[in-house]
Coordinates of C-alpha atoms in Angstrom, one line a residue:
M907 CA -13.2 17.9 -7.0
L908 CA -10.2 19.8 -5.7
N909 CA -10.3 23.3 -4.2
K910 CA -7.7 26.1 -4.9
S911 CA -5.4 25.2 -2.0
E912 CA -5.3 21.5 -3.0
I913 CA -4.6 22.4 -6.7
S914 CA -1.8 24.8 -5.6
F915 CA -0.3 22.2 -3.3
S916 CA -0.6 19.5 -6.0
F917 CA 1.6 21.6 -8.2
V918 CA 4.2 22.0 -5.5
F919 CA 3.9 18.4 -4.5
S920 CA 4.5 17.3 -8.2
I921 CA 7.7 19.4 -8.3
I922 CA 8.9 17.7 -5.1
V923 CA 8.1 14.2 -6.4
M924 CA 9.7 15.0 -9.8
A925 CA 12.8 16.1 -8.0
E926 CA 12.9 12.9 -6.1
L927 CA 12.4 10.8 -9.2
I928 CA 15.3 12.5 -10.9
C929 CA 17.6 12.5 -7.8
G930 CA 16.8 8.9 -7.1
S931 CA 17.6 7.9 -10.6
V932 CA 20.7 9.9 -11.6
E933 CA 23.8 8.7 -9.8
S934 CA 25.5 12.2 -9.8
L935 CA 22.5 13.6 -8.0
S936 CA 22.1 10.8 -5.5
T937 CA 23.2 13.0 -2.5
Y938 CA 20.2 15.2 -3.0
H939 CA 18.0 12.1 -2.8
Y940 CA 18.4 12.2 1.0
F941 CA 16.7 15.6 1.0
T942 CA 14.1 15.1 -1.8
K943 CA 12.6 11.8 -0.6
P944 CA 11.7 12.9 3.0
S945 CA 10.4 16.2 1.5
I946 CA 7.5 14.3 0.0
L947 CA 6.0 13.3 3.3
I948 CA 7.1 16.4 5.1
S949 CA 5.2 18.6 2.7
L950 CA 2.1 16.4 3.1
I951 CA 2.4 16.6 6.9
F952 CA 2.5 20.4 6.9
F953 CA -0.4 20.6 4.4
F954 CA -2.6 18.2 6.4
W955 CA -1.8 20.0 9.6
K956 CA -2.7 23.4 8.2
H957 CA -6.0 22.2 6.7
A958 CA -7.3 19.6 9.1
Q959 CA -8.7 21.9 11.8
H960 CA -12.3 20.9 10.8
L961 CA -11.6 17.2 11.5
D962 CA -12.2 15.6 14.9
A963 CA -9.1 15.2 17.1
K964 CA -8.8 11.4 16.8
T965 CA -9.0 11.5 13.0
K966 CA -6.5 14.3 12.8
W967 CA -3.9 12.7 15.2
L968 CA -4.2 9.2 13.8
T969 CA -3.6 10.5 10.3
L970 CA -0.6 12.6 11.4
L971 CA 0.8 9.4 13.1
A972 CA 0.3 7.5 9.8
L973 CA 2.2 10.2 7.9
L974 CA 4.9 10.4 10.5
F975 CA 5.4 6.6 10.5
S976 CA 5.5 6.7 6.7
L977 CA 8.2 9.4 6.8
L978 CA 10.1 7.3 9.2
G979 CA 9.7 4.3 6.9
D980 CA 11.0 6.4 4.0
V981 CA 14.1 7.4 5.9
F982 CA 14.9 3.8 7.0
L983 CA 14.5 2.5 3.4
M984 CA 17.1 5.0 2.1
F985 CA 19.7 3.1 4.0
V986 CA 18.9 -0.5 3.1
N987 CA 22.2 -0.9 1.3
A988 CA 24.0 -0.3 4.6
S989 CA 22.2 -3.0 6.6
A990 CA 19.3 -5.4 6.2
N991 CA 18.0 -4.1 9.6
Y992 CA 17.0 -0.9 7.9
F993 CA 14.6 -2.8 5.7
I994 CA 13.0 -4.5 8.7
S995 CA 12.7 -1.1 10.5
G996 CA 11.1 0.4 7.4
L997 CA 8.7 -2.5 7.1
L998 CA 7.7 -2.0 10.8
A999 CA 7.3 1.7 10.3
F1000 CA 5.0 1.3 7.3
L1001 CA 3.1 -1.5 9.2
L1002 CA 2.3 1.0 11.9
A1003 CA 1.4 3.6 9.3
H1004 CA -1.2 1.2 7.8
I1005 CA -2.6 0.4 11.2
M1006 CA -3.1 4.1 11.9
Y1007 CA -4.9 4.4 8.5
V1008 CA -7.0 1.4 9.4
L1009 CA -8.1 3.1 12.6
V1010 CA -8.9 6.3 10.8
F1011 CA -11.0 4.6 8.1
L1012 CA -12.9 2.5 10.7
R1013 CA -14.1 5.7 12.2
K1014 CA -16.3 6.2 9.1
K1015 CA -17.1 2.5 8.6
K1016 CA -20.4 1.5 7.1
N1017 CA -21.3 -2.2 7.1
S1018 CA -21.9 -3.5 3.6
K1019 CA -22.2 -6.9 1.9
K1020 CA -20.5 -5.4 -1.1
V1021 CA -17.2 -5.7 0.7
L1022 CA -17.2 -9.5 0.3
P1023 CA -16.6 -9.6 -3.4
F1024 CA -13.9 -6.9 -3.1
T1025 CA -12.2 -8.8 -0.2
A1026 CA -12.2 -12.0 -2.3
L1027 CA -10.5 -10.1 -5.2
L1028 CA -7.9 -8.8 -2.8
L1029 CA -7.2 -12.2 -1.4
I1030 CA -6.8 -13.7 -4.9
Y1031 CA -4.4 -10.8 -5.8
A1032 CA -2.5 -11.3 -2.6
A1033 CA -2.2 -15.1 -3.1
T1034 CA -1.0 -14.6 -6.7
L1035 CA 1.6 -12.0 -5.5
F1036 CA 2.7 -14.3 -2.7
Y1037 CA 3.2 -17.2 -5.2
F1038 CA 5.9 -15.1 -6.9
L1039 CA 7.5 -13.8 -3.7
K1040 CA 7.6 -16.9 -1.5
A1041 CA 10.9 -18.3 -2.8
G1042 CA 12.8 -15.1 -2.1
L1043 CA 11.4 -14.2 1.3
G1044 CA 13.6 -16.4 3.5
D1045 CA 13.5 -15.2 7.2
L1046 CA 11.1 -12.4 6.2
L1047 CA 8.3 -14.9 5.3
I1048 CA 6.2 -14.2 8.5
P1049 CA 6.8 -10.4 8.6
V1050 CA 5.8 -10.1 5.0
I1051 CA 2.7 -12.1 5.4
V1052 CA 1.7 -10.0 8.4
Y1053 CA 2.4 -6.8 6.4
M1054 CA 0.3 -8.1 3.5
G1055 CA -2.6 -8.8 5.8
I1056 CA -2.5 -5.3 7.3
I1057 CA -2.3 -3.5 3.9
L1058 CA -5.2 -5.6 2.6
L1059 CA -7.2 -4.6 5.8
M1060 CA -6.3 -1.0 5.1
A1061 CA -7.8 -1.3 1.6
I1062 CA -10.9 -3.1 2.9
T1063 CA -11.5 -0.4 5.6
A1064 CA -11.1 2.3 2.9
F1065 CA -13.8 0.5 0.9
L1066 CA -16.1 0.3 3.9
R1067 CA -16.2 4.2 4.1
Q1068 CA -18.5 4.2 1.0
G1069 CA -21.8 5.8 1.8
N1070 CA -20.7 7.2 5.1
V1071 CA -18.5 10.0 3.7
T1072 CA -18.7 12.4 0.8
K1073 CA -18.3 10.8 -2.7
N1074 CA -15.1 12.7 -3.3
S1075 CA -13.7 11.6 0.0
F1076 CA -14.5 7.9 -0.6
I1077 CA -13.1 7.9 -4.2
L1078 CA -9.8 9.6 -3.2
V1079 CA -9.1 7.5 -0.1
F1080 CA -10.1 4.3 -1.9
L1081 CA -7.9 5.1 -4.9
G1082 CA -5.1 6.0 -2.5
A1083 CA -5.3 2.6 -0.8
L1084 CA -5.2 0.8 -4.2
F1085 CA -2.1 2.9 -5.2
F1086 CA -0.5 2.0 -1.9
I1087 CA -1.0 -1.7 -2.6
T1088 CA 0.4 -1.2 -6.1
S1089 CA 3.5 0.6 -4.8
D1090 CA 4.2 -2.0 -2.1
S1091 CA 3.6 -4.8 -4.6
L1092 CA 6.2 -3.3 -7.0
L1093 CA 8.6 -2.9 -4.1
A1094 CA 8.2 -6.5 -3.0
L1095 CA 8.5 -7.9 -6.5
N1096 CA 11.6 -5.8 -7.1
K1097 CA 13.3 -7.0 -3.9
F1098 CA 12.1 -10.6 -3.5
Y1099 CA 11.4 -11.8 -7.0
E1100 CA 13.5 -10.0 -9.6
P1101 CA 14.7 -6.4 -10.3
L1102 CA 12.1 -4.4 -12.3
P1103 CA 13.0 -1.8 -14.9
F1104 CA 12.6 1.7 -13.7
S1105 CA 11.5 0.3 -10.3
N1106 CA 12.5 3.4 -8.3
I1107 CA 10.3 5.6 -10.5
S1108 CA 7.2 3.4 -10.5
I1109 CA 7.4 2.6 -6.8
M1110 CA 7.9 6.3 -5.7
L1111 CA 5.3 7.6 -8.2
T1112 CA 2.5 5.2 -7.1
Y1113 CA 3.5 5.7 -3.4
S1114 CA 3.4 9.5 -3.7
I1115 CA 0.0 9.4 -5.4
A1116 CA -1.3 7.1 -2.7
Q1117 CA -0.4 9.4 0.2
L1118 CA -1.6 12.5 -1.6
F1119 CA -5.0 10.9 -2.5
I1120 CA -5.5 9.6 1.1
V1121 CA -4.7 13.0 2.6
F1122 CA -7.0 14.9 0.2
G1123 CA -9.7 12.3 0.7
L1124 CA -9.6 12.5 4.5
L1125 CA -9.7 16.3 4.4
K1126 CA -13.0 16.0 2.4
Q1127 CA -14.7 13.5 4.5
S1128 CA -16.8 16.0 6.4

């Protein structure tokens, strides 16, 4: 499923993620967190750039934009304790990242009636999540609803790639989209509902897996 370069990178990537989980959890190492967290996306950007020469130009540049907006979002979210504006900026950056991914996934879209049950499941999930979040959203009600809609669209367009790309590519990208939804759901519950135990670990772990799977999947689509 993974080639040698992907296996080697996965090992390095795991070390970077582990370093971030430790530095983001241990108070005495928190200074290093400002280096380890951006390193996750920076490493992915370099890996994708190096191995994406076989992809068409639009797919390559849209994916790079998605990764760059994600990196920007990561940076903004590191400073949320300083100002609420950083959270809004981070939300906007990730919104743009998801839009870029939607555009990438649509390039390999295959119309299928199978998407209707999946879409229904996603909407039920989103409605349930929103039920828990709505009381704590305040002025962010509309931005969060818009964000939820875009990330659901990202998952739907990932699903629509089935049958139009290699099996490995579909599975990796689709799983990546689901991990992204999981990560964002944990972040939302932790911020707007109630603090979750070990939230920094669960959020970053699922987020890192999501980005890694999507990158690997896109590299295997042709």
